[in-house]
Short mmCIF file of C-alpha atoms in Angstrom, two decimals:
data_model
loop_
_atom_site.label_atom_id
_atom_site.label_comp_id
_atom_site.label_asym_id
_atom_site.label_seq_id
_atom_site.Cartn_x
_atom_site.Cartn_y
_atom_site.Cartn_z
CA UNK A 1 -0.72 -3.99 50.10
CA UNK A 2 1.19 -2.87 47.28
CA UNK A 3 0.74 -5.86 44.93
CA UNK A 4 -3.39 -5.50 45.94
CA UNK A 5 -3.31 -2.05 45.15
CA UNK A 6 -1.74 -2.75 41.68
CA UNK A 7 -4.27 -5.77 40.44
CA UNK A 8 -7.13 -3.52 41.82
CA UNK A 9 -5.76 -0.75 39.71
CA UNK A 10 -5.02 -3.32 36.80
CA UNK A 11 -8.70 -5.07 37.31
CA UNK A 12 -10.32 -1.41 37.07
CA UNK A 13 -8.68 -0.40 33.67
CA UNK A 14 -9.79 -3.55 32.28
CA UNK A 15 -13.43 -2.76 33.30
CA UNK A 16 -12.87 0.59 32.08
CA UNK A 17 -11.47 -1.17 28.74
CA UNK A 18 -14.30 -3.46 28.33
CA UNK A 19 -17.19 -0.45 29.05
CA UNK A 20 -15.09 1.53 26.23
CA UNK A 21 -15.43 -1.84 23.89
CA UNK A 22 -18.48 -2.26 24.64
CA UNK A 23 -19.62 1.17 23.52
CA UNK A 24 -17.68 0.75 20.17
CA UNK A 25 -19.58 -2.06 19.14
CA UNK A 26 -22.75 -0.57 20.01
CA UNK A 27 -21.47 2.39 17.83
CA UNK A 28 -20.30 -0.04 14.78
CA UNK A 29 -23.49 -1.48 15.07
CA UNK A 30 -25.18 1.73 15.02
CA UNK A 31 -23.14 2.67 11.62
CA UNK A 32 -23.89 -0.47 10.29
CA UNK A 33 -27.69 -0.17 11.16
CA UNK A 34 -27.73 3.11 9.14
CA UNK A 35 -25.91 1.78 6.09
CA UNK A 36 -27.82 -1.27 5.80
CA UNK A 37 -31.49 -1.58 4.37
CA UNK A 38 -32.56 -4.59 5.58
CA UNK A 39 -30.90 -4.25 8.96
CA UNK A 40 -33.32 -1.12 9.47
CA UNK A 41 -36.40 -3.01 8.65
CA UNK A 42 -35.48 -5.29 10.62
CA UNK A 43 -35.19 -2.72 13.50
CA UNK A 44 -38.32 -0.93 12.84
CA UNK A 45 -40.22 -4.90 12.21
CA UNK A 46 -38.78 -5.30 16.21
CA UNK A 47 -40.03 -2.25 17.77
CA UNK A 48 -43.64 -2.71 16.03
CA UNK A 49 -43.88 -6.34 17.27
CA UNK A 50 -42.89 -5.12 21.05
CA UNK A 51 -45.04 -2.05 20.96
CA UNK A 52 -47.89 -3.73 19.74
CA UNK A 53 -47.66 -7.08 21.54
CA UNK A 54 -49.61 -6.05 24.88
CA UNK A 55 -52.49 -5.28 22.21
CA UNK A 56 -52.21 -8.55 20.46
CA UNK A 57 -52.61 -10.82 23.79
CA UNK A 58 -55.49 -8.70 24.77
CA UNK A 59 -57.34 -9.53 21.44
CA UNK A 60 -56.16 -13.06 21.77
CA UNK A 61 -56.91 -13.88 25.21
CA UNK A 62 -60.23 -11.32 25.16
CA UNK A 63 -59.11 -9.87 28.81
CA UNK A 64 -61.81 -7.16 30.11
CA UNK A 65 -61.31 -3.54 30.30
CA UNK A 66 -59.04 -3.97 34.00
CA UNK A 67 -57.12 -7.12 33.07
CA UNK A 68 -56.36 -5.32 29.88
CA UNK A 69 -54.88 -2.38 31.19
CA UNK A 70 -53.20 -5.03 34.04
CA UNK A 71 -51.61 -6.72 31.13
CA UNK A 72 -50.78 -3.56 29.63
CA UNK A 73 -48.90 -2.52 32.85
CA UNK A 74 -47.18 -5.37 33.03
CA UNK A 75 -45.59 -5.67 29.57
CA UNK A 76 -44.40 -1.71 29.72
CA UNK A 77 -43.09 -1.44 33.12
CA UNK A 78 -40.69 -4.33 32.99
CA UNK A 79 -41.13 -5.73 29.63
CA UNK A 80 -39.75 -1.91 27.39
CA UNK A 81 -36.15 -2.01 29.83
CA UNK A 82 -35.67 -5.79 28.62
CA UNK A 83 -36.85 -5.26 24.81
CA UNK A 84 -34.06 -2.15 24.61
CA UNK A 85 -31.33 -4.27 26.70
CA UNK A 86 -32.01 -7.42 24.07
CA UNK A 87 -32.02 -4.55 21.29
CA UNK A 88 -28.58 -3.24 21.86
CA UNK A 89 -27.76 -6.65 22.31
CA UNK A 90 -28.25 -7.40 18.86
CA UNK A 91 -27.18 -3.95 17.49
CA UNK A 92 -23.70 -4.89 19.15
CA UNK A 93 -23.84 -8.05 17.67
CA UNK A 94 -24.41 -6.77 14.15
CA UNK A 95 -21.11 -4.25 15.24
CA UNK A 96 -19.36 -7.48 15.83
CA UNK A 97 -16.71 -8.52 12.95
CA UNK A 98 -16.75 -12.34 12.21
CA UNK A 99 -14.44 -14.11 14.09
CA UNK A 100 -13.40 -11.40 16.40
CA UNK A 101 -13.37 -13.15 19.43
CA UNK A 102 -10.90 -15.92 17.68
CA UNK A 103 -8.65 -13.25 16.71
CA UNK A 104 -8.35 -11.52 19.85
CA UNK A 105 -7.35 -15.19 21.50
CA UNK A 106 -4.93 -15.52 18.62
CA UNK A 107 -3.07 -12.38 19.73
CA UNK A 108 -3.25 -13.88 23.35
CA UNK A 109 -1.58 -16.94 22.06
CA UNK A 110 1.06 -15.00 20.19
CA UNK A 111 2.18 -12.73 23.31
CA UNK A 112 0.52 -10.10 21.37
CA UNK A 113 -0.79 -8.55 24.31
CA UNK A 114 -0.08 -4.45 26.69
CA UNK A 115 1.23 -4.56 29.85
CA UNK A 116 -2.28 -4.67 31.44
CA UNK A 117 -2.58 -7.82 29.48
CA UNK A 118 -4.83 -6.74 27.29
CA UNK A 119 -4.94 -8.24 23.03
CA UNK A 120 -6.00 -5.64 20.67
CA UNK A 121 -9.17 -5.29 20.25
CA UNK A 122 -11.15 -6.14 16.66
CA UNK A 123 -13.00 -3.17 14.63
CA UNK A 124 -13.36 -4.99 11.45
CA UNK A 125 -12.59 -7.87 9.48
CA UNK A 126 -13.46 -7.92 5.25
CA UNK A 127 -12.31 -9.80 2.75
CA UNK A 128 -8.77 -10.97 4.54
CA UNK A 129 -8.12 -7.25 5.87
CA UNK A 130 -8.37 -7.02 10.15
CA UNK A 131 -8.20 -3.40 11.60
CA UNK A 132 -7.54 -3.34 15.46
CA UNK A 133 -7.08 -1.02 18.16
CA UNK A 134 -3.65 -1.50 19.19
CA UNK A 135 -4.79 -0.87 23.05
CA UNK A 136 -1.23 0.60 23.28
CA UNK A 137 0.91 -1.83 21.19
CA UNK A 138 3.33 -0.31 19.30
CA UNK A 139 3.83 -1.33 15.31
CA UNK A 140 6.92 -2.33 15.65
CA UNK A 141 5.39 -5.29 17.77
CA UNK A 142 3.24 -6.48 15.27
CA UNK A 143 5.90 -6.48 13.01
CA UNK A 144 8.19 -8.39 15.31
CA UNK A 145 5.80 -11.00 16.66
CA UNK A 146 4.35 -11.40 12.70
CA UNK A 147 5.42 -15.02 12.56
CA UNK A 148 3.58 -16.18 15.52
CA UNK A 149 0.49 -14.54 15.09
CA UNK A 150 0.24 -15.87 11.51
CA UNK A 151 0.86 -19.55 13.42
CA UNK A 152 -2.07 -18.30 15.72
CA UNK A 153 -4.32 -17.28 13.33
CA UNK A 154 -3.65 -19.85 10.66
CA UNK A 155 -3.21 -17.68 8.27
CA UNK A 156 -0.49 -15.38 6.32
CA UNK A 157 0.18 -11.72 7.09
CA UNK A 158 1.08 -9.76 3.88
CA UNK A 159 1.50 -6.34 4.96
CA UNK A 160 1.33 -4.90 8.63
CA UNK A 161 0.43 -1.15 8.08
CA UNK A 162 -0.46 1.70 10.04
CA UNK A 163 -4.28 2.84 10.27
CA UNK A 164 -5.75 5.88 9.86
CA UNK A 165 -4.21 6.90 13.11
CA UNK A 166 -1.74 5.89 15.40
CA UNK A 167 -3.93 3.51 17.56
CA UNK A 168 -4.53 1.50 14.82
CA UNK A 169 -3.83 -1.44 13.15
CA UNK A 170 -4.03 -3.01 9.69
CA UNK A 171 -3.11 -6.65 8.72
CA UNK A 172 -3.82 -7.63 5.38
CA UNK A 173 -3.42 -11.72 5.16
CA UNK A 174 -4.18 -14.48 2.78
CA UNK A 175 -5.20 -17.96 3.05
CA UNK A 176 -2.44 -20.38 4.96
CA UNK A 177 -1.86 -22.20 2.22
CA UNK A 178 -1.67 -19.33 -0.70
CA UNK A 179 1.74 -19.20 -2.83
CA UNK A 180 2.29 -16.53 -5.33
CA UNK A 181 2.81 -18.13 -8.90
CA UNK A 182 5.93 -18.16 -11.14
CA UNK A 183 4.45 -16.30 -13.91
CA UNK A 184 1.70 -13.91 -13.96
CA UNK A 185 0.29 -11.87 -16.88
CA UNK A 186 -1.04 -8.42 -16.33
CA UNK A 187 -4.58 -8.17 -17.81
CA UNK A 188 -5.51 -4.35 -16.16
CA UNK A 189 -3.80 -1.70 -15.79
CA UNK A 190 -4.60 0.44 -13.06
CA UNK A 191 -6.55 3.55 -13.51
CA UNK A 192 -5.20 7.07 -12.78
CA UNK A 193 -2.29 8.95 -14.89
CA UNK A 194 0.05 8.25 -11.98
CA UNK A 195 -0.94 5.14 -10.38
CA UNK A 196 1.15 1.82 -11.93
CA UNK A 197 1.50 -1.41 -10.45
CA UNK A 198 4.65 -3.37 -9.42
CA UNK A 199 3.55 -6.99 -9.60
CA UNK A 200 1.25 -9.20 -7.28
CA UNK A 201 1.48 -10.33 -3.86
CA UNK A 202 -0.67 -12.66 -1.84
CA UNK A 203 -3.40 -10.09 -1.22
CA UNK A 204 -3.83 -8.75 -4.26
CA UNK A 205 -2.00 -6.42 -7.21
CA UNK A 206 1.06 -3.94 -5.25
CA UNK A 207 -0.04 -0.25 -6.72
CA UNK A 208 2.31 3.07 -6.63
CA UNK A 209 1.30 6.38 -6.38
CA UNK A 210 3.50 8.36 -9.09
CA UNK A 211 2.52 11.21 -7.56
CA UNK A 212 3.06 10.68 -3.90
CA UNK A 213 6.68 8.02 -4.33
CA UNK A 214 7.53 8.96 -7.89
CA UNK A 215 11.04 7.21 -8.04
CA UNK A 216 12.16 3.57 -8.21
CA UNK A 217 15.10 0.89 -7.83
CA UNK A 218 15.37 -1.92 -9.42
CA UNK A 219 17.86 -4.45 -8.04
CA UNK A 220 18.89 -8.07 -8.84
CA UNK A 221 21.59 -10.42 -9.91
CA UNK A 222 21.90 -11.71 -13.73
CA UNK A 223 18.44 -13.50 -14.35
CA UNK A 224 16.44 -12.30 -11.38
CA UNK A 225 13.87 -10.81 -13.49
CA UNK A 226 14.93 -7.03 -13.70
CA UNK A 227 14.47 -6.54 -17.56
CA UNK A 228 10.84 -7.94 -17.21
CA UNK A 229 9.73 -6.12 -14.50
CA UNK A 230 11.38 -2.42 -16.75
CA UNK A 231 9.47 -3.86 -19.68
CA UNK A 232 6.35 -4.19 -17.60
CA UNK A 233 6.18 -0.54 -16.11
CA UNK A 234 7.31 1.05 -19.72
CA UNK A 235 4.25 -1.11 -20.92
CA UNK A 236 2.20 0.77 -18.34
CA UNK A 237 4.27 4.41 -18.65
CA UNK A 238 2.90 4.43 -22.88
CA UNK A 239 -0.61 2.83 -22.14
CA UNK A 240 -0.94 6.14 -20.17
CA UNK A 241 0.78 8.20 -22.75
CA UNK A 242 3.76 9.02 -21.34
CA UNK A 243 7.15 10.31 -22.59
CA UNK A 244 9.42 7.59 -22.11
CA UNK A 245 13.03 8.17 -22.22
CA UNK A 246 15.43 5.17 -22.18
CA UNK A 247 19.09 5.54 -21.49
CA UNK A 248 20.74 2.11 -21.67
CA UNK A 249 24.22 1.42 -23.04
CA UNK A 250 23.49 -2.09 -24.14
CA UNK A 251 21.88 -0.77 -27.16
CA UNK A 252 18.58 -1.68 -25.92
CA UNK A 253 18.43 -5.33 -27.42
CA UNK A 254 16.20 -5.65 -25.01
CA UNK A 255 13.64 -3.46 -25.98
CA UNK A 256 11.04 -4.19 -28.73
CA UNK A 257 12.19 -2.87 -32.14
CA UNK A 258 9.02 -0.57 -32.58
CA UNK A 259 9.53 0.72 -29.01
CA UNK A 260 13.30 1.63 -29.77
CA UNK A 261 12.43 3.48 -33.10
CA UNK A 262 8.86 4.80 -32.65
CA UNK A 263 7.60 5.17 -28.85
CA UNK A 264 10.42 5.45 -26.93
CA UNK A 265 13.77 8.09 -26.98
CA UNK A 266 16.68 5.50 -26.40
CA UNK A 267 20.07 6.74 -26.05
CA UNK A 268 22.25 3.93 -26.46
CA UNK A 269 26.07 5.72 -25.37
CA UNK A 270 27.32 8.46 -22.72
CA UNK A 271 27.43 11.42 -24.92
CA UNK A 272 23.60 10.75 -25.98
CA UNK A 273 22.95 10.04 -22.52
CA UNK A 274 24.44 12.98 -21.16
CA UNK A 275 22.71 14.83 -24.38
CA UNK A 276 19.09 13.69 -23.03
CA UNK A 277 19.42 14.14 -19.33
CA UNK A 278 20.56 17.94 -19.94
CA UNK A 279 17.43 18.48 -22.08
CA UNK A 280 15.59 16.29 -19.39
CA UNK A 281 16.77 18.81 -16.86
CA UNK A 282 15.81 21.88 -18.99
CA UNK A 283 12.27 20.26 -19.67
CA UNK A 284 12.48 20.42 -15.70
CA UNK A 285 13.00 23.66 -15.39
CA UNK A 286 10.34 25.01 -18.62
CA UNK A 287 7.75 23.07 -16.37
CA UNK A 288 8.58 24.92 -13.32
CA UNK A 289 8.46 28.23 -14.37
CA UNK A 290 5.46 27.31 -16.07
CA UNK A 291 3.91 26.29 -12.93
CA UNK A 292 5.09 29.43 -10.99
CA UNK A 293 3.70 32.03 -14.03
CA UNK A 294 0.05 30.12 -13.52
CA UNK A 295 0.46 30.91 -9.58
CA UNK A 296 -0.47 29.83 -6.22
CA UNK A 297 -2.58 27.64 -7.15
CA UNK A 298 -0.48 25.82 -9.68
CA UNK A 299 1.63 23.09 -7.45
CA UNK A 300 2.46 20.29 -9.67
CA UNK A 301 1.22 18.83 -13.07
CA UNK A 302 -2.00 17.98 -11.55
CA UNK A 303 -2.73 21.66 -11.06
CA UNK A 304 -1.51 22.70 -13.92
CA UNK A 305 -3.19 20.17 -16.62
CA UNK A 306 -6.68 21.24 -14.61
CA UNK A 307 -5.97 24.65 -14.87
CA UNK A 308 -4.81 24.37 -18.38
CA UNK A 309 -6.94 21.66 -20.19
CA UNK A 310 -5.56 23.34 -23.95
CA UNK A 311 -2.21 22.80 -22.92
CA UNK A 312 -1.55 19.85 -21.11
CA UNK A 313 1.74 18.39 -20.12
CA UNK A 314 2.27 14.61 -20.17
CA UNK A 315 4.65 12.65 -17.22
CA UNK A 316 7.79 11.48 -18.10
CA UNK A 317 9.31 8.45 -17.40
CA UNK A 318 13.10 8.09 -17.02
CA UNK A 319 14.31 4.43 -17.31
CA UNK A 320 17.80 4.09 -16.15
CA UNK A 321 18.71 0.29 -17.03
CA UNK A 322 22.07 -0.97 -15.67
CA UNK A 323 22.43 2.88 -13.73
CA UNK A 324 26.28 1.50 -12.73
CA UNK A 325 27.21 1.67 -16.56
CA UNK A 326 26.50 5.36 -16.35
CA UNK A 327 27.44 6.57 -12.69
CA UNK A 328 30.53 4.26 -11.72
CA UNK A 329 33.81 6.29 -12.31
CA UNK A 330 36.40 3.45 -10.74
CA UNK A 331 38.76 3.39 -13.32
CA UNK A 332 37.72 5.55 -16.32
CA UNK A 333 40.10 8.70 -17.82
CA UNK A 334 39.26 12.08 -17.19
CA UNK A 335 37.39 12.70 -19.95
CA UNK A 336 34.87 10.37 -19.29
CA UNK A 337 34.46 11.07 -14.92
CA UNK A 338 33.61 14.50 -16.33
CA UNK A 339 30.96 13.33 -18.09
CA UNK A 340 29.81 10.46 -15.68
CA UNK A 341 30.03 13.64 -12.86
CA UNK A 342 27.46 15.73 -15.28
CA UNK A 343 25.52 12.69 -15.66
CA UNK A 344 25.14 11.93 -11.94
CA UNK A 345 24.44 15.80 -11.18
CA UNK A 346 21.14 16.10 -14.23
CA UNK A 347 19.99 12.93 -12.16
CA UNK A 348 20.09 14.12 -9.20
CA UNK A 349 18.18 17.26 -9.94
CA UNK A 350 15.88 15.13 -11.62
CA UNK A 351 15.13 12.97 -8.62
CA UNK A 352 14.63 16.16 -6.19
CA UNK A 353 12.93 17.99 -8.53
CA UNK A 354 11.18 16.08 -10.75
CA UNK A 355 8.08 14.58 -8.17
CA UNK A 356 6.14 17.91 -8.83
CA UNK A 357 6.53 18.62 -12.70
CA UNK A 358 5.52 14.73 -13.12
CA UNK A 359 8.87 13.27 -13.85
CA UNK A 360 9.22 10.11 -12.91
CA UNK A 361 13.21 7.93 -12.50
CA UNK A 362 13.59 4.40 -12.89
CA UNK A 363 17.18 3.03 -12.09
CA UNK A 364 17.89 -0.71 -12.47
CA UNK A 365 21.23 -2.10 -12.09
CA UNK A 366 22.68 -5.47 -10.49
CA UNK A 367 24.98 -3.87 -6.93
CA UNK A 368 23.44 -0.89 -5.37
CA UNK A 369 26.31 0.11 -3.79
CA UNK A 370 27.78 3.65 -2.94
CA UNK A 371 29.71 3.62 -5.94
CA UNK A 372 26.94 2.79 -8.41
CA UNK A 373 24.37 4.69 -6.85
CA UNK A 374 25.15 8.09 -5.35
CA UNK A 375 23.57 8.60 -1.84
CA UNK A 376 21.99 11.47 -3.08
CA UNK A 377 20.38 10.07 -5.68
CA UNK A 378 19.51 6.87 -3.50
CA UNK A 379 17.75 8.89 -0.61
CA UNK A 380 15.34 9.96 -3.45
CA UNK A 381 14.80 6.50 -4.95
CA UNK A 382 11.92 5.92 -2.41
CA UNK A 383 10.40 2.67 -4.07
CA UNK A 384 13.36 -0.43 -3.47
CA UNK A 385 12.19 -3.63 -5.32
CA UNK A 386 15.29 -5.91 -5.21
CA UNK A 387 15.18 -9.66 -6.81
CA UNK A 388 17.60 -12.28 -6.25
CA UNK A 389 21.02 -10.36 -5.18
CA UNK A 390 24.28 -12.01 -4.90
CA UNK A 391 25.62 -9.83 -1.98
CA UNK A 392 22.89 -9.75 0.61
CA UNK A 393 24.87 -7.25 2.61
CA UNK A 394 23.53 -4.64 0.94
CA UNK A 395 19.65 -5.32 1.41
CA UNK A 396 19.93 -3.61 4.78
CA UNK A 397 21.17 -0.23 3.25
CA UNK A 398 18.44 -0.64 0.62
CA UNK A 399 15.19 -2.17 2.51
CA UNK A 400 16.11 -1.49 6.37
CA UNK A 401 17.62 -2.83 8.68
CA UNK A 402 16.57 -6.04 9.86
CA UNK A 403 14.80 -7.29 6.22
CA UNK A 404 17.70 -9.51 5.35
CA UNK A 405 15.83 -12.84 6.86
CA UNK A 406 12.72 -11.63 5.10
CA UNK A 407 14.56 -11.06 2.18
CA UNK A 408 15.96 -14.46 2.59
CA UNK A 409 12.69 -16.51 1.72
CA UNK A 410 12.59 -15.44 -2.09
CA UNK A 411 13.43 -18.49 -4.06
CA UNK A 412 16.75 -18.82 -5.92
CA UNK A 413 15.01 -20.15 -8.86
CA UNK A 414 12.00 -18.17 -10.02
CA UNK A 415 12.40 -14.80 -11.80
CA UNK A 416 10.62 -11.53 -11.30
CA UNK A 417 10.32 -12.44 -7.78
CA UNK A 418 10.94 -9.47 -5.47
CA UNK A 419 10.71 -7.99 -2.05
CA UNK A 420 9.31 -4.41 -1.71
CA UNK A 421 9.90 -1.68 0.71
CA UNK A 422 6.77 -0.67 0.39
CA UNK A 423 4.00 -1.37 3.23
CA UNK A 424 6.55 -2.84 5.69
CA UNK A 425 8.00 -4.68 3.31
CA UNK A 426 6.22 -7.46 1.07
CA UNK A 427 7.08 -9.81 -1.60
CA UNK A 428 5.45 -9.66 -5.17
CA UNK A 429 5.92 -11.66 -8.57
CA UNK A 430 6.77 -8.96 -11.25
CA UNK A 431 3.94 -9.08 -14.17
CA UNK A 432 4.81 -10.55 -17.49
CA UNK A 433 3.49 -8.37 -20.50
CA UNK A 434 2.15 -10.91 -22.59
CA UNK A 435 2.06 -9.14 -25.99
CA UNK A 436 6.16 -8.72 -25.72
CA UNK A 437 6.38 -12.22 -24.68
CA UNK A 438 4.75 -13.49 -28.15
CA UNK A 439 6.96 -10.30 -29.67
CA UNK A 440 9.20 -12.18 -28.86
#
């Protein structure tokens, strides 16, 4: 009695789930109806056709004045219910995505299915993007069962995200048989003051909000890329006129001669470091209190530079290259912890406070471990890009746990290659600036 109760119960929801689908696609039809032209001709072509077809076969078939109105009768009474049934037939159809019905069997076949053994259910699917209805399947199970619905669907997941609320889901994928090339060239930079991009991954370019995740770490082994990819956001940070600060105790060889001695502030030592990061911080503060005299309405640099078109304040980029030289006391003589303990402190105020006055921090350096990187410096350092690393047993304390197999799958030989926090984790190849290349 028991186990009937339960399938009844079980065969009831799943009506109840299929009346609820049903009504979605008759409402994404709907939406689709209004925002297409051509979709509502097509509607209003229908409606004339049915409307006027009981006149039509009485002109045709030259019926008298009874047999008309017979005719009539008959093509109202039943014929009107089955027009609007066929009607919202169609108008669900045009609410259907392509290949819905495929994808939902692909989640079968992957196990991606609820208790009531139910797949998620298709709203969309453009240009390599699908958006579901989880039907009660957490995230973390798309994430987990990734590899098998990408067998299922015969195609590559890029980034598993979460929609626009919690009962839904977005997979962004590519073609099966897409590979991300060795060397890519950025041609456009993206538009916005605070919006740069990292590099490009199967689906398309991997973009950062400035504004919203405004600090970044850049980690790799000897040759994994990490110069290129500081050269390609500084390319970026003066194309948008910012301030670009560079504090690098290799002497910034690196660097192009005219952006060492013209566009850039490099401090090349620790007391020139330690020289810029306390102005840094003061600049900090200036901005603040600038911020707090316009008032209320004044909460960051967008505010302010729209409240104050006369007097605008550009973003500043910090780039931190080889952040160990500067931060790792193991060793060194008092003198020189004092000023490594100074150095770590104006960097740390810079990477709580900096978000809102439009500062931005860029640390690269080769082991991201405690010593190197502070932890409270780290928990700040929201964007993780990390290239080929030597000592994968740090990846979980800098992507999450779990990403070290994922990690595991960037090649060994091909720099600028890295795996990103961002989205769930994804894997990008770092743009080449082409101009420094032939600088070069």
């Amino acid at each position: 009695m028991n186990a009937t109760h339960q399938n009844n119960e079980r065969n009831e929801l799943r009506n109840k789930t299929r009346i609820r689908n049903g009504l979605l696609r008759l409402s994404c039809g709907l939406t689709a109806l209004c925002h297409s032209p051509p979709l509502c001709v097509g509607s209003l072509v229908y409606w004339a056709a049915v409307l006027l077809l009981p006149h039509i076969m009485v002109s045709l078939l030259d019926f008298g004045p009874l047999a008309a109105k017979v005719l009539t009768a008959v093509c109202v009474l039943p014929g009107l219910p089955a027009a609007l049934l066929l009607y919202l037939a169609l108008v669900a159809l045009c609410g259907t995505p392509r290949h819905a019905r495929s994808i939902s069997e692909s989640c079968i076949r992957s196990g991606l299915v609820n208790s009531n053994g139910e797949p998620p259910f298709v709203l969309s699917n453009r240009n390599g993007t699908i958006e579901l209805l989880a039907e009660g399947i957490p995230l973390d199970e798309f994430a987990t069962r990734k590899g098998a619905l990408e067998t299922a669907l015969h195609r590559r997941i890029t980034r598993v995200l979460q929609g626009k609320d919690i009962q839904r889901i977005v997979l962004h994928t590519a073609s099966s048989n897409a590979q991300l090339p060795t060397k890519v060239y950025m041609d456009k930079i993206p538009e916005g003051d605070s919006i740069i991009t990292l590099g490009l991954a199967l689906d398309g370019p991997v973009n950062v909000d400035l504004s919203v995740m405004p600090h970044a770490l850049i980690c790799g082994s000897t040759g994994s890329g990490k110069t290129y990819q500081i050269l390609a956001l500084i390319h970026q940070f003066l194309e948008k006129s910012y301030s670009v600060y560079i504090l690098n105790m290799k002497g910034g060889a690196d660097y192009p001669r005219y952006w060492r001695e013209v566009r850039c502030h490099l401090s090349p030592d620790l007391d020139t470091i330690l020289e810029t990061l306390t102005h840094l911080c003061g600049m900090r503060a200036y901005r603040q209190q600038r911020f707090d005299e316009v008032g209320d309405r004044c909460k960051d640099i967008r505010d302010y530079n729209r409240l104050n078109p006369w007097d605008r304040m550009n973003r500043v980029a910090v780039i931190c290259d080889e952040l160990a030289e500067m931060t790792d006391q193991t060793g060194e003589d008092k003198a020189t912890k004092e000023k490594k303990a100074a150095i770590i402190r104006c960097l740390t105020e810079l990477a709580r406070l900096g978000r809102n006055v439009g500062m931005t921090l860029i640390c690269s350096l080769q082991r991201a471990d405690t010593e190197a990187v502070p932890g409270k410096i780290r928990n700040n350092l929201d964007v993780r890009m990390v290239g080929r690393c030597a000592d994968t047993s740090l990846i979980p304390s800098l992507l999450g746990a779990g990403k070290t197999s994922d990690f595991a799958v960037i090649p060994l030989d091909v720099p600028g290659r890295f795996y990103c926090n961002l989205d769930g984790g994804i894997i990008f190849q770092g743009y080449v600036v082409k101009e420094l290349e032939n600088d070069e």
